[in-house]
PDB file of C-alpha atoms in Angstrom:
ATOM      1  CA  UNK A   1     165.045  20.260-218.570  1.00  0.00           C
ATOM      2  CA  UNK A   2     165.183  20.735-222.328  1.00  0.00           C
ATOM      3  CA  UNK A   3     165.731  24.305-223.475  1.00  0.00           C
ATOM      4  CA  UNK A   4     165.321  26.204-226.705  1.00  0.00           C
ATOM      5  CA  UNK A   5     168.163  25.398-229.067  1.00  0.00           C
ATOM      6  CA  UNK A   6     169.413  27.789-231.702  1.00  0.00           C
ATOM      7  CA  UNK A   7     171.968  26.956-234.318  1.00  0.00           C
ATOM      8  CA  UNK A   8     174.461  27.989-235.247  1.00  0.00           C
ATOM      9  CA  UNK A   9     175.592  30.065-232.284  1.00  0.00           C
ATOM     10  CA  UNK A  10     177.883  32.179-234.433  1.00  0.00           C
ATOM     11  CA  UNK A  11     177.835  32.840-238.146  1.00  0.00           C
ATOM     12  CA  UNK A  12     180.057  34.974-240.341  1.00  0.00           C
ATOM     13  CA  UNK A  13     178.874  35.752-243.850  1.00  0.00           C
ATOM     14  CA  UNK A  14     179.916  38.103-246.600  1.00  0.00           C
ATOM     15  CA  UNK A  15     177.683  40.751-248.093  1.00  0.00           C
ATOM     16  CA  UNK A  16     175.123  39.419-250.561  1.00  0.00           C
ATOM     17  CA  UNK A  17     175.410  35.888-249.185  1.00  0.00           C
ATOM     18  CA  UNK A  18     172.574  33.859-247.683  1.00  0.00           C
ATOM     19  CA  UNK A  19     172.190  32.644-244.111  1.00  0.00           C
ATOM     20  CA  UNK A  20     169.830  30.189-242.452  1.00  0.00           C
ATOM     21  CA  UNK A  21     169.193  30.314-238.726  1.00  0.00           C
ATOM     22  CA  UNK A  22     167.439  27.492-236.928  1.00  0.00           C
ATOM     23  CA  UNK A  23     165.373  27.334-233.766  1.00  0.00           C
ATOM     24  CA  UNK A  24     164.342  24.137-232.003  1.00  0.00           C
ATOM     25  CA  UNK A  25     161.635  24.763-229.397  1.00  0.00           C
ATOM     26  CA  UNK A  26     161.048  23.091-226.093  1.00  0.00           C
ATOM     27  CA  UNK A  27     158.947  19.945-226.600  1.00  0.00           C
ATOM     28  CA  UNK A  28     155.198  20.716-226.889  1.00  0.00           C
ATOM     29  CA  UNK A  29     155.870  24.395-227.591  1.00  0.00           C
ATOM     30  CA  UNK A  30     153.944  25.222-230.754  1.00  0.00           C
ATOM     31  CA  UNK A  31     154.658  28.950-231.026  1.00  0.00           C
ATOM     32  CA  UNK A  32     157.890  30.571-232.148  1.00  0.00           C
ATOM     33  CA  UNK A  33     158.845  34.228-232.164  1.00  0.00           C
ATOM     34  CA  UNK A  34     161.953  35.640-233.884  1.00  0.00           C
ATOM     35  CA  UNK A  35     163.696  38.816-232.687  1.00  0.00           C
ATOM     36  CA  UNK A  36     166.636  40.829-233.995  1.00  0.00           C
ATOM     37  CA  UNK A  37     168.869  42.695-231.566  1.00  0.00           C
ATOM     38  CA  UNK A  38     171.401  45.125-232.990  1.00  0.00           C
ATOM     39  CA  UNK A  39     174.433  46.244-230.964  1.00  0.00           C
ATOM     40  CA  UNK A  40     173.334  48.269-227.955  1.00  0.00           C
ATOM     41  CA  UNK A  41     169.685  48.036-228.945  1.00  0.00           C
ATOM     42  CA  UNK A  42     166.580  46.323-227.650  1.00  0.00           C
ATOM     43  CA  UNK A  43     165.252  43.212-229.401  1.00  0.00           C
ATOM     44  CA  UNK A  44     162.879  43.929-232.263  1.00  0.00           C
ATOM     45  CA  UNK A  45     160.137  41.505-233.274  1.00  0.00           C
ATOM     46  CA  UNK A  46     160.530  40.028-236.745  1.00  0.00           C
ATOM     47  CA  UNK A  47     157.968  37.266-237.260  1.00  0.00           C
ATOM     48  CA  UNK A  48     156.046  34.577-235.409  1.00  0.00           C
ATOM     49  CA  UNK A  49     154.465  31.202-236.054  1.00  0.00           C
ATOM     50  CA  UNK A  50     151.721  29.231-234.346  1.00  0.00           C
ATOM     51  CA  UNK A  51     150.991  25.656-235.337  1.00  0.00           C
ATOM     52  CA  UNK A  52     153.139  25.988-238.459  1.00  0.00           C
ATOM     53  CA  UNK A  53     151.295  29.044-239.722  1.00  0.00           C
ATOM     54  CA  UNK A  54     152.599  32.599-239.693  1.00  0.00           C
ATOM     55  CA  UNK A  55     150.721  34.386-236.924  1.00  0.00           C
ATOM     56  CA  UNK A  56     152.222  37.862-236.888  1.00  0.00           C
ATOM     57  CA  UNK A  57     154.788  39.910-238.748  1.00  0.00           C
ATOM     58  CA  UNK A  58     156.933  42.770-237.591  1.00  0.00           C
ATOM     59  CA  UNK A  59     159.655  44.811-239.213  1.00  0.00           C
ATOM     60  CA  UNK A  60     161.092  41.959-241.228  1.00  0.00           C
ATOM     61  CA  UNK A  61     162.815  42.879-244.509  1.00  0.00           C
ATOM     62  CA  UNK A  62     161.518  41.330-247.702  1.00  0.00           C
ATOM     63  CA  UNK A  63     164.941  39.675-248.059  1.00  0.00           C
ATOM     64  CA  UNK A  64     164.089  37.550-245.023  1.00  0.00           C
ATOM     65  CA  UNK A  65     161.669  34.664-244.913  1.00  0.00           C
ATOM     66  CA  UNK A  66     160.816  32.108-242.290  1.00  0.00           C
ATOM     67  CA  UNK A  67     158.760  29.019-241.735  1.00  0.00           C
ATOM     68  CA  UNK A  68     157.816  26.531-239.065  1.00  0.00           C
ATOM     69  CA  UNK A  69     158.034  22.846-239.838  1.00  0.00           C
ATOM     70  CA  UNK A  70     155.941  19.833-238.828  1.00  0.00           C
ATOM     71  CA  UNK A  71     158.235  19.155-235.856  1.00  0.00           C
ATOM     72  CA  UNK A  72     157.704  22.815-234.780  1.00  0.00           C
ATOM     73  CA  UNK A  73     161.266  23.881-235.375  1.00  0.00           C
ATOM     74  CA  UNK A  74     161.610  27.132-237.281  1.00  0.00           C
ATOM     75  CA  UNK A  75     164.103  28.495-239.764  1.00  0.00           C
ATOM     76  CA  UNK A  76     164.864  32.109-240.608  1.00  0.00           C
ATOM     77  CA  UNK A  77     166.278  32.520-244.097  1.00  0.00           C
ATOM     78  CA  UNK A  78     168.164  35.692-244.870  1.00  0.00           C
ATOM     79  CA  UNK A  79     169.278  36.528-248.406  1.00  0.00           C
ATOM     80  CA  UNK A  80     171.328  39.317-249.985  1.00  0.00           C
ATOM     81  CA  UNK A  81     172.895  39.999-246.612  1.00  0.00           C
ATOM     82  CA  UNK A  82     173.837  43.559-245.775  1.00  0.00           C
ATOM     83  CA  UNK A  83     176.275  44.908-243.195  1.00  0.00           C
ATOM     84  CA  UNK A  84     173.290  46.202-241.213  1.00  0.00           C
ATOM     85  CA  UNK A  85     171.980  42.669-240.764  1.00  0.00           C
ATOM     86  CA  UNK A  86     174.806  42.022-238.301  1.00  0.00           C
ATOM     87  CA  UNK A  87     172.987  41.367-235.043  1.00  0.00           C
ATOM     88  CA  UNK A  88     172.003  38.830-232.450  1.00  0.00           C
ATOM     89  CA  UNK A  89     168.965  36.827-233.520  1.00  0.00           C
ATOM     90  CA  UNK A  90     166.825  35.268-230.826  1.00  0.00           C
ATOM     91  CA  UNK A  91     163.960  32.901-231.014  1.00  0.00           C
ATOM     92  CA  UNK A  92     161.502  32.472-228.161  1.00  0.00           C
ATOM     93  CA  UNK A  93     159.004  29.662-227.849  1.00  0.00           C
ATOM     94  CA  UNK A  94     155.701  29.099-226.021  1.00  0.00           C
ATOM     95  CA  UNK A  95     152.610  27.021-225.789  1.00  0.00           C
ATOM     96  CA  UNK A  96     149.201  28.131-224.569  1.00  0.00           C
ATOM     97  CA  UNK A  97     149.930  26.790-221.093  1.00  0.00           C
ATOM     98  CA  UNK A  98     152.780  29.178-220.350  1.00  0.00           C
ATOM     99  CA  UNK A  99     152.867  32.918-219.951  1.00  0.00           C
ATOM    100  CA  UNK A 100     156.559  33.543-220.372  1.00  0.00           C
ATOM    101  CA  UNK A 101     158.906  33.329-223.305  1.00  0.00           C
ATOM    102  CA  UNK A 102     161.615  30.713-223.305  1.00  0.00           C
ATOM    103  CA  UNK A 103     164.548  32.176-225.158  1.00  0.00           C
ATOM    104  CA  UNK A 104     167.271  30.414-227.037  1.00  0.00           C
ATOM    105  CA  UNK A 105     170.842  31.568-226.560  1.00  0.00           C
ATOM    106  CA  UNK A 106     170.752  33.435-229.853  1.00  0.00           C
ATOM    107  CA  UNK A 107     172.691  33.330-233.091  1.00  0.00           C
ATOM    108  CA  UNK A 108     175.271  36.045-233.524  1.00  0.00           C
ATOM    109  CA  UNK A 109     175.402  36.941-237.214  1.00  0.00           C
ATOM    110  CA  UNK A 110     178.284  39.009-238.510  1.00  0.00           C
ATOM    111  CA  UNK A 111     178.177  40.246-242.088  1.00  0.00           C
ATOM    112  CA  UNK A 112     181.540  41.364-243.472  1.00  0.00           C
TER     113      UNK A 112
ATOM    114  CA  UNK B   1     150.385  49.425-230.589  1.00  0.00           C
ATOM    115  CA  UNK B   2     152.153  49.167-227.286  1.00  0.00           C
ATOM    116  CA  UNK B   3     155.201  51.167-226.327  1.00  0.00           C
ATOM    117  CA  UNK B   4     157.631  50.626-223.476  1.00  0.00           C
ATOM    118  CA  UNK B   5     159.931  53.357-222.218  1.00  0.00           C
ATOM    119  CA  UNK B   6     162.969  53.066-219.995  1.00  0.00           C
ATOM    120  CA  UNK B   7     164.229  56.551-219.274  1.00  0.00           C
ATOM    121  CA  UNK B   8     167.468  55.561-217.555  1.00  0.00           C
ATOM    122  CA  UNK B   9     170.098  54.485-220.114  1.00  0.00           C
ATOM    123  CA  UNK B  10     172.616  53.734-217.347  1.00  0.00           C
ATOM    124  CA  UNK B  11     172.536  53.236-213.601  1.00  0.00           C
ATOM    125  CA  UNK B  12     175.180  52.340-211.070  1.00  0.00           C
ATOM    126  CA  UNK B  13     175.016  51.092-207.504  1.00  0.00           C
ATOM    127  CA  UNK B  14     177.389  49.985-204.803  1.00  0.00           C
ATOM    128  CA  UNK B  15     177.447  46.350-203.845  1.00  0.00           C
ATOM    129  CA  UNK B  16     174.886  45.499-201.134  1.00  0.00           C
ATOM    130  CA  UNK B  17     172.848  48.637-201.785  1.00  0.00           C
ATOM    131  CA  UNK B  18     169.413  48.971-203.372  1.00  0.00           C
ATOM    132  CA  UNK B  19     168.638  50.300-206.828  1.00  0.00           C
ATOM    133  CA  UNK B  20     165.399  50.937-208.693  1.00  0.00           C
ATOM    134  CA  UNK B  21     165.028  50.792-212.466  1.00  0.00           C
ATOM    135  CA  UNK B  22     162.120  52.644-214.031  1.00  0.00           C
ATOM    136  CA  UNK B  23     159.764  51.567-216.793  1.00  0.00           C
ATOM    137  CA  UNK B  24     156.588  53.064-218.186  1.00  0.00           C
ATOM    138  CA  UNK B  25     154.369  51.649-220.888  1.00  0.00           C
ATOM    139  CA  UNK B  26     151.406  52.600-222.964  1.00  0.00           C
ATOM    140  CA  UNK B  27     148.580  50.288-223.975  1.00  0.00           C
ATOM    141  CA  UNK B  28     144.836  50.309-224.440  1.00  0.00           C
ATOM    142  CA  UNK B  29     144.562  46.695-223.324  1.00  0.00           C
ATOM    143  CA  UNK B  30     143.351  45.631-219.918  1.00  0.00           C
ATOM    144  CA  UNK B  31     144.900  42.180-219.747  1.00  0.00           C
ATOM    145  CA  UNK B  32     148.618  41.825-220.263  1.00  0.00           C
ATOM    146  CA  UNK B  33     151.883  40.737-218.706  1.00  0.00           C
ATOM    147  CA  UNK B  34     154.953  42.721-217.815  1.00  0.00           C
ATOM    148  CA  UNK B  35     158.449  41.359-217.486  1.00  0.00           C
ATOM    149  CA  UNK B  36     161.938  42.355-216.521  1.00  0.00           C
ATOM    150  CA  UNK B  37     164.708  40.575-218.394  1.00  0.00           C
ATOM    151  CA  UNK B  38     168.399  40.599-217.590  1.00  0.00           C
ATOM    152  CA  UNK B  39     170.967  40.391-220.362  1.00  0.00           C
ATOM    153  CA  UNK B  40     174.518  39.892-219.065  1.00  0.00           C
ATOM    154  CA  UNK B  41     177.598  40.195-221.291  1.00  0.00           C
ATOM    155  CA  UNK B  42     176.920  36.679-222.575  1.00  0.00           C
ATOM    156  CA  UNK B  43     173.760  38.240-224.102  1.00  0.00           C
ATOM    157  CA  UNK B  44     171.571  35.403-222.908  1.00  0.00           C
ATOM    158  CA  UNK B  45     168.074  36.725-222.199  1.00  0.00           C
ATOM    159  CA  UNK B  46     167.196  35.793-218.621  1.00  0.00           C
ATOM    160  CA  UNK B  47     163.774  36.311-217.071  1.00  0.00           C
ATOM    161  CA  UNK B  48     164.057  38.163-213.759  1.00  0.00           C
ATOM    162  CA  UNK B  49     160.446  38.693-212.751  1.00  0.00           C
ATOM    163  CA  UNK B  50     156.924  38.660-214.159  1.00  0.00           C
ATOM    164  CA  UNK B  51     153.735  40.546-213.292  1.00  0.00           C
ATOM    165  CA  UNK B  52     150.212  39.758-214.418  1.00  0.00           C
ATOM    166  CA  UNK B  53     148.205  42.942-214.946  1.00  0.00           C
ATOM    167  CA  UNK B  54     145.113  41.526-213.258  1.00  0.00           C
ATOM    168  CA  UNK B  55     147.025  40.989-210.022  1.00  0.00           C
ATOM    169  CA  UNK B  56     147.204  43.943-207.671  1.00  0.00           C
ATOM    170  CA  UNK B  57     149.924  42.361-205.560  1.00  0.00           C
ATOM    171  CA  UNK B  58     153.427  43.262-206.629  1.00  0.00           C
ATOM    172  CA  UNK B  59     155.573  40.339-207.717  1.00  0.00           C
ATOM    173  CA  UNK B  60     158.678  39.451-205.757  1.00  0.00           C
ATOM    174  CA  UNK B  61     161.469  37.023-206.519  1.00  0.00           C
ATOM    175  CA  UNK B  62     164.123  36.851-203.826  1.00  0.00           C
ATOM    176  CA  UNK B  63     166.077  40.139-204.021  1.00  0.00           C
ATOM    177  CA  UNK B  64     163.970  41.404-206.920  1.00  0.00           C
ATOM    178  CA  UNK B  65     160.607  43.095-206.560  1.00  0.00           C
ATOM    179  CA  UNK B  66     158.434  45.317-208.669  1.00  0.00           C
ATOM    180  CA  UNK B  67     156.251  48.332-208.053  1.00  0.00           C
ATOM    181  CA  UNK B  68     153.351  47.908-210.465  1.00  0.00           C
ATOM    182  CA  UNK B  69     151.090  50.906-210.814  1.00  0.00           C
ATOM    183  CA  UNK B  70     148.466  49.946-213.393  1.00  0.00           C
ATOM    184  CA  UNK B  71     146.669  53.282-213.534  1.00  0.00           C
ATOM    185  CA  UNK B  72     149.940  55.134-213.992  1.00  0.00           C
ATOM    186  CA  UNK B  73     151.238  52.446-216.375  1.00  0.00           C
ATOM    187  CA  UNK B  74     154.418  52.194-214.422  1.00  0.00           C
ATOM    188  CA  UNK B  75     156.444  49.069-213.688  1.00  0.00           C
ATOM    189  CA  UNK B  76     159.695  49.630-211.787  1.00  0.00           C
ATOM    190  CA  UNK B  77     162.187  46.996-210.665  1.00  0.00           C
ATOM    191  CA  UNK B  78     163.852  47.149-207.282  1.00  0.00           C
ATOM    192  CA  UNK B  79     167.022  45.166-206.695  1.00  0.00           C
ATOM    193  CA  UNK B  80     167.960  44.808-203.050  1.00  0.00           C
ATOM    194  CA  UNK B  81     171.372  43.806-201.696  1.00  0.00           C
ATOM    195  CA  UNK B  82     172.926  44.321-205.134  1.00  0.00           C
ATOM    196  CA  UNK B  83     175.572  41.835-206.151  1.00  0.00           C
ATOM    197  CA  UNK B  84     178.384  42.067-208.681  1.00  0.00           C
ATOM    198  CA  UNK B  85     176.611  39.421-210.748  1.00  0.00           C
ATOM    199  CA  UNK B  86     173.657  41.761-211.183  1.00  0.00           C
ATOM    200  CA  UNK B  87     175.738  43.854-213.587  1.00  0.00           C
ATOM    201  CA  UNK B  88     173.885  43.579-216.894  1.00  0.00           C
ATOM    202  CA  UNK B  89     171.524  45.260-219.305  1.00  0.00           C
ATOM    203  CA  UNK B  90     167.939  45.153-217.998  1.00  0.00           C
ATOM    204  CA  UNK B  91     164.951  45.236-220.311  1.00  0.00           C
ATOM    205  CA  UNK B  92     161.372  45.928-219.371  1.00  0.00           C
ATOM    206  CA  UNK B  93     158.922  44.129-221.675  1.00  0.00           C
ATOM    207  CA  UNK B  94     155.184  44.057-222.384  1.00  0.00           C
ATOM    208  CA  UNK B  95     153.177  41.108-223.631  1.00  0.00           C
ATOM    209  CA  UNK B  96     149.508  41.003-224.626  1.00  0.00           C
ATOM    210  CA  UNK B  97     147.439  38.401-222.823  1.00  0.00           C
ATOM    211  CA  UNK B  98     145.336  37.428-225.806  1.00  0.00           C
ATOM    212  CA  UNK B  99     144.612  37.791-229.475  1.00  0.00           C
ATOM    213  CA  UNK B 100     147.042  37.365-232.323  1.00  0.00           C
ATOM    214  CA  UNK B 101     149.727  39.262-230.439  1.00  0.00           C
ATOM    215  CA  UNK B 102     149.810  36.823-227.549  1.00  0.00           C
ATOM    216  CA  UNK B 103     153.414  36.015-226.868  1.00  0.00           C
ATOM    217  CA  UNK B 104     154.888  38.970-228.722  1.00  0.00           C
ATOM    218  CA  UNK B 105     157.196  40.968-226.498  1.00  0.00           C
ATOM    219  CA  UNK B 106     157.645  44.702-226.859  1.00  0.00           C
ATOM    220  CA  UNK B 107     160.854  45.787-225.164  1.00  0.00           C
ATOM    221  CA  UNK B 108     162.025  49.035-223.675  1.00  0.00           C
ATOM    222  CA  UNK B 109     165.335  50.548-224.697  1.00  0.00           C
ATOM    223  CA  UNK B 110     167.168  48.919-221.802  1.00  0.00           C
ATOM    224  CA  UNK B 111     169.077  50.153-218.769  1.00  0.00           C
ATOM    225  CA  UNK B 112     172.708  49.235-218.251  1.00  0.00           C
ATOM    226  CA  UNK B 113     173.223  48.514-214.559  1.00  0.00           C
ATOM    227  CA  UNK B 114     176.728  48.440-213.117  1.00  0.00           C
ATOM    228  CA  UNK B 115     177.311  47.175-209.599  1.00  0.00           C
ATOM    229  CA  UNK B 116     180.538  48.482-208.068  1.00  0.00           C
ATOM    230  CA  UNK B 117     182.467  46.653-205.340  1.00  0.00           C
TER     231      UNK B 117
END
């Protein structure tokens, strides 16, 4: 069965650079959630989209932005990267017929 | 806002024995879902078990079962016949069943479980 695809799996960037993380949901999943998980921490909600519209917003820095496209994939854009942005970034996708999150394998971002 | 608390940062158990991980939560909602996720060293987030709040019967999934106490807002995970592959970080998570927050997971701090041979 198709799963949630995140790309890239690993990313190394320097401070003040920009990064773009992508999430491709399971077919017919119209909802995407983004989470940030720092080392040794629990995942923290960043932002979500339903039917290409932002549906909820968490503790997402102003330096970050995201959108969901017509094919339902989502991109998280991160600018002016800081060392503290180093983390594992997950996306999770749903549709209204399911009651569990389907997680991607995550993108490990390292800022040096 | 919902909060989820896991009061055991680390637990250990001998192979083949039973271990229980604790989780409490706070919410004013009546309809919601609770989950236990396993995160092994690969850091993939793996669903272990799910409980619907409207169901009184505790969920079970092979060696994994929960003790769901809605009034006490408690949701513990019992792992029977522990195996070395159960070694991982375990997260308890809450999800609203409706409204704009449907689908958003609130996680506990996690419990690192180590299974010893």
